[in-house]
Amino acid sequence: MNAPSQLYLDRQTNHGGRKTTEKMDTVFFRLDDESLIRKTQEGSHEAFAALVKRHSNRFYSVAYRFVFDKNDAEDIVQEAFLKVWDRPGLWNPGRHAKFTTWFYKVIINLCLDHNKKKKTIALPEDIKLADKQPGQDLLLDAHQKQVILDGFLRKLPERQLLALNLCFYEGLSNKEAAKIIGVKVKALQSLIMRAKTRLKEEVKRSLSGGSI
Amino acid sequence: MTMNLRQFKENLLVYGADIHKWPAGIRKAGLNALSSSAELRAASADEERFERVLKTRKHEEPGSDLAGRIISASQPKKKKARRSPGGFFSELVWEFSLPKPALTAVSLLLVCFLMIGFAIGFSNSIGSVSAEEYQTGIEGFLYYQGEVP
């Protein structure tokens, strides 16, 4: 989340035109997500803007971890938020108690759609894992290690990657992640176990060959 | 409650290497198991190393003004706000920067004026013509048999 001073600057630069906007923004930033989405449903663009400023970076990282591409992740976050603005009735306070839980679902569905459309990108030739030579690990820089790790993650089945991203990287509870994915907690735990076991094997294999 | 090696390893995978973050119900058993077995300590250290590797995963930062981009993209699509009486009054309060007590006082004053107006209207019957009187007047005019001036 942005620092308060940054938020203040954002308010000044983006909404300088209306005298009431700044005061309203200050109030909007104090409101919780559910109040903001309710105000968005009433047509308040300021409430929508506050919601975007509060959550765009967080959900960008969720999308990035799933689509592995900056531009695609940004587009997905934009599409998700515009969906909220265009069809605010999609969020139902009775069914979706927490805005973020519901919005995770929106982002993840868009990521799944995106991945279906896009073919898996192959690892670059110069960092093929099979190519192992003595001392190669010293030559691998942080970026290459990232690409290798991303390569392992890309190979995970979608639901396992999803479970790992939500629980390990996002730090959500098993219960919340299970709700987002739409499975029972036991099933989610099984997904995490399988994902980690598989990754661990891959990482160990690479370590023995000196890749990571 | 005791925890065997298999259960301990499963919990390591599900809840992570930091046993202090495990659910309260199994945390104590996990810590007891860890202190009693070198094998479990090795498993825990192994999981910790693995998680360190996973945490090296970074993502590219988003463009500097992702939020601004989204907000401006939503501007042309802005729909006319659905007006509700509550929304109208709350915007009025913002527009004139009226504090809530002042607004309440103004509202009460308006309601008082309205009630006084009604009271005066109902109590003041002088000058008003009842339907019966009006009908009699019409009949008198229609059936008047005197000379027309």
PDB file of C-alpha atoms in Angstrom, chain A residues 14-15 19-20 23-24 27 41-43 45 48-49 52-53 56-57 60-61 64-66 68 70 74-75 77-78 81-82 85-88 146 149-150 153 161 164-165 168-169 174 189 192-193 196-197 199-200 203-204 212, chain B residues 9-17 43 46-47 50-75 77-84 87 90-91 94-98:
ATOM      1  CA  ASN A  14      -5.137  13.544  -9.964  1.00  0.00           C
ATOM      2  CA  HIS A  15      -8.082  15.419  -8.589  1.00  0.00           C
ATOM      3  CA  LYS A  19     -12.723  21.601  -4.366  1.00  0.00           C
ATOM      4  CA  THR A  20     -14.568  18.856  -2.588  1.00  0.00           C
ATOM      5  CA  LYS A  23     -11.821  16.260   1.419  1.00  0.00           C
ATOM      6  CA  MET A  24     -13.834  13.338   0.092  1.00  0.00           C
ATOM      7  CA  VAL A  27     -12.570  10.305   4.025  1.00  0.00           C
ATOM      8  CA  GLN A  41     -22.092   0.828  -6.529  1.00  0.00           C
ATOM      9  CA  GLU A  42     -23.843   4.145  -5.866  1.00  0.00           C
ATOM     10  CA  GLY A  43     -21.747   5.660  -8.647  1.00  0.00           C
ATOM     11  CA  HIS A  45     -15.872   7.503  -8.827  1.00  0.00           C
ATOM     12  CA  PHE A  48     -13.621   3.585  -6.905  1.00  0.00           C
ATOM     13  CA  ALA A  49     -10.357   5.539  -7.257  1.00  0.00           C
ATOM     14  CA  VAL A  52      -7.841   1.198  -7.073  1.00  0.00           C
ATOM     15  CA  LYS A  53      -5.082   3.125  -5.299  1.00  0.00           C
ATOM     16  CA  SER A  56      -3.785  -2.146  -7.617  1.00  0.00           C
ATOM     17  CA  ASN A  57      -0.197  -3.029  -6.671  1.00  0.00           C
ATOM     18  CA  TYR A  60      -0.752  -6.776  -9.740  1.00  0.00           C
ATOM     19  CA  SER A  61       1.651  -9.049  -7.853  1.00  0.00           C
ATOM     20  CA  TYR A  64       2.120 -11.420 -12.121  1.00  0.00           C
ATOM     21  CA  ARG A  65       2.806 -14.572 -10.143  1.00  0.00           C
ATOM     22  CA  PHE A  66       0.261 -16.298 -12.267  1.00  0.00           C
ATOM     23  CA  PHE A  68       4.693 -14.238 -15.398  1.00  0.00           C
ATOM     24  CA  LYS A  70       4.455  -7.421 -16.387  1.00  0.00           C
ATOM     25  CA  GLU A  74      -1.105  -4.885 -15.530  1.00  0.00           C
ATOM     26  CA  ASP A  75      -3.763  -5.456 -18.180  1.00  0.00           C
ATOM     27  CA  VAL A  77      -5.570  -5.796 -13.007  1.00  0.00           C
ATOM     28  CA  GLN A  78      -6.955  -2.989 -15.150  1.00  0.00           C
ATOM     29  CA  PHE A  81     -11.029  -3.013 -11.827  1.00  0.00           C
ATOM     30  CA  LEU A  82     -12.880  -1.759 -14.882  1.00  0.00           C
ATOM     31  CA  TRP A  85     -16.602   0.021 -12.250  1.00  0.00           C
ATOM     32  CA  ASP A  86     -18.714  -1.016 -15.214  1.00  0.00           C
ATOM     33  CA  ARG A  87     -20.685  -3.662 -13.387  1.00  0.00           C
ATOM     34  CA  PRO A  88     -20.534  -2.785  -9.702  1.00  0.00           C
ATOM     35  CA  GLN A 146      14.586 -16.203 -11.278  1.00  0.00           C
ATOM     36  CA  LEU A 149      12.551 -20.843 -10.610  1.00  0.00           C
ATOM     37  CA  ASP A 150       9.778 -19.377 -12.744  1.00  0.00           C
ATOM     38  CA  LEU A 153       6.603 -22.861 -11.225  1.00  0.00           C
ATOM     39  CA  LEU A 161       0.323 -22.984  -8.584  1.00  0.00           C
ATOM     40  CA  LEU A 164       1.013 -22.039  -3.615  1.00  0.00           C
ATOM     41  CA  ASN A 165       0.660 -18.429  -4.740  1.00  0.00           C
ATOM     42  CA  PHE A 168       2.854 -19.113   0.394  1.00  0.00           C
ATOM     43  CA  TYR A 169       3.352 -15.868  -1.501  1.00  0.00           C
ATOM     44  CA  ASN A 174      -5.793 -22.100   4.118  1.00  0.00           C
ATOM     45  CA  GLN A 189      -3.765 -28.561   1.693  1.00  0.00           C
ATOM     46  CA  ILE A 192      -0.009 -27.205  -1.467  1.00  0.00           C
ATOM     47  CA  MET A 193       1.706 -30.426  -0.444  1.00  0.00           C
ATOM     48  CA  LYS A 196       5.833 -28.039  -2.731  1.00  0.00           C
ATOM     49  CA  THR A 197       6.944 -31.651  -3.015  1.00  0.00           C
ATOM     50  CA  LEU A 199       9.087 -28.020  -6.573  1.00  0.00           C
ATOM     51  CA  LYS A 200      11.385 -29.316  -3.884  1.00  0.00           C
ATOM     52  CA  VAL A 203      15.058 -27.420  -6.846  1.00  0.00           C
ATOM     53  CA  LYS A 204      17.097 -30.238  -5.316  1.00  0.00           C
ATOM     54  CA  ILE A 212      20.115 -22.537  -8.148  1.00  0.00           C
TER      55      ILE A 212
ATOM     56  CA  LYS B   9       6.471 -33.322   7.408  1.00  0.00           C
ATOM     57  CA  GLU B  10       2.937 -32.816   6.106  1.00  0.00           C
ATOM     58  CA  ASN B  11       2.423 -29.900   8.446  1.00  0.00           C
ATOM     59  CA  LEU B  12       5.754 -28.441   7.373  1.00  0.00           C
ATOM     60  CA  LEU B  13       4.546 -28.466   3.785  1.00  0.00           C
ATOM     61  CA  VAL B  14       1.100 -27.122   4.542  1.00  0.00           C
ATOM     62  CA  TYR B  15       1.867 -24.506   7.193  1.00  0.00           C
ATOM     63  CA  GLY B  16       5.523 -23.745   6.486  1.00  0.00           C
ATOM     64  CA  ALA B  17       8.853 -24.029   8.236  1.00  0.00           C
ATOM     65  CA  ALA B  43      13.353 -31.936   8.047  1.00  0.00           C
ATOM     66  CA  ASP B  46      15.418 -28.580   4.906  1.00  0.00           C
ATOM     67  CA  GLU B  47      12.000 -26.936   4.568  1.00  0.00           C
ATOM     68  CA  PHE B  50      13.539 -24.627   0.409  1.00  0.00           C
ATOM     69  CA  GLU B  51      11.345 -21.714   1.428  1.00  0.00           C
ATOM     70  CA  ARG B  52      14.329 -19.379   1.219  1.00  0.00           C
ATOM     71  CA  VAL B  53      14.807 -20.460  -2.383  1.00  0.00           C
ATOM     72  CA  LEU B  54      11.118 -19.910  -3.139  1.00  0.00           C
ATOM     73  CA  LYS B  55      11.262 -16.474  -1.575  1.00  0.00           C
ATOM     74  CA  THR B  56      14.008 -15.391  -3.934  1.00  0.00           C
ATOM     75  CA  ARG B  57      11.275 -15.202  -6.526  1.00  0.00           C
ATOM     76  CA  LYS B  58      10.638 -11.571  -7.277  1.00  0.00           C
ATOM     77  CA  HIS B  59       8.293  -9.917  -9.683  1.00  0.00           C
ATOM     78  CA  GLU B  60       8.830  -6.928 -11.887  1.00  0.00           C
ATOM     79  CA  GLU B  61       7.424  -3.780 -10.369  1.00  0.00           C
ATOM     80  CA  PRO B  62       4.297  -2.446 -12.073  1.00  0.00           C
ATOM     81  CA  GLY B  63       4.448   0.753 -14.116  1.00  0.00           C
ATOM     82  CA  SER B  64       4.828   3.829 -11.936  1.00  0.00           C
ATOM     83  CA  ASP B  65       1.222   4.889 -12.335  1.00  0.00           C
ATOM     84  CA  LEU B  66      -0.784   1.719 -12.693  1.00  0.00           C
ATOM     85  CA  ALA B  67      -3.497   3.074 -10.423  1.00  0.00           C
ATOM     86  CA  GLY B  68      -3.662   6.349 -12.350  1.00  0.00           C
ATOM     87  CA  ARG B  69      -3.920   4.442 -15.617  1.00  0.00           C
ATOM     88  CA  ILE B  70      -6.837   2.401 -14.331  1.00  0.00           C
ATOM     89  CA  ILE B  71      -8.590   5.440 -12.897  1.00  0.00           C
ATOM     90  CA  SER B  72      -8.257   7.431 -16.105  1.00  0.00           C
ATOM     91  CA  ALA B  73      -9.388   4.430 -18.153  1.00  0.00           C
ATOM     92  CA  SER B  74     -12.551   4.350 -16.089  1.00  0.00           C
ATOM     93  CA  GLN B  75     -13.248   8.067 -16.569  1.00  0.00           C
ATOM     94  CA  LYS B  77     -16.863   5.022 -18.960  1.00  0.00           C
ATOM     95  CA  LYS B  78     -18.188   6.951 -15.999  1.00  0.00           C
ATOM     96  CA  LYS B  79     -21.854   6.480 -15.706  1.00  0.00           C
ATOM     97  CA  LYS B  80     -24.246   9.032 -14.389  1.00  0.00           C
ATOM     98  CA  ALA B  81     -24.448   8.413 -10.705  1.00  0.00           C
ATOM     99  CA  ARG B  82     -27.717   6.964  -9.609  1.00  0.00           C
ATOM    100  CA  ARG B  83     -29.300   9.641  -7.489  1.00  0.00           C
ATOM    101  CA  SER B  84     -30.776   8.785  -4.185  1.00  0.00           C
ATOM    102  CA  GLY B  87     -26.727  10.577  -1.692  1.00  0.00           C
ATOM    103  CA  SER B  90     -24.656  13.804   1.633  1.00  0.00           C
ATOM    104  CA  GLU B  91     -23.206  15.530  -1.464  1.00  0.00           C
ATOM    105  CA  TRP B  94     -19.799  17.982   1.263  1.00  0.00           C
ATOM    106  CA  GLU B  95     -20.397  20.801  -1.171  1.00  0.00           C
ATOM    107  CA  PHE B  96     -21.132  23.383   1.481  1.00  0.00           C
ATOM    108  CA  SER B  97     -18.843  21.820   4.050  1.00  0.00           C
ATOM    109  CA  LEU B  98     -21.644  21.811   6.596  1.00  0.00           C
TER     110      LEU B  98
END
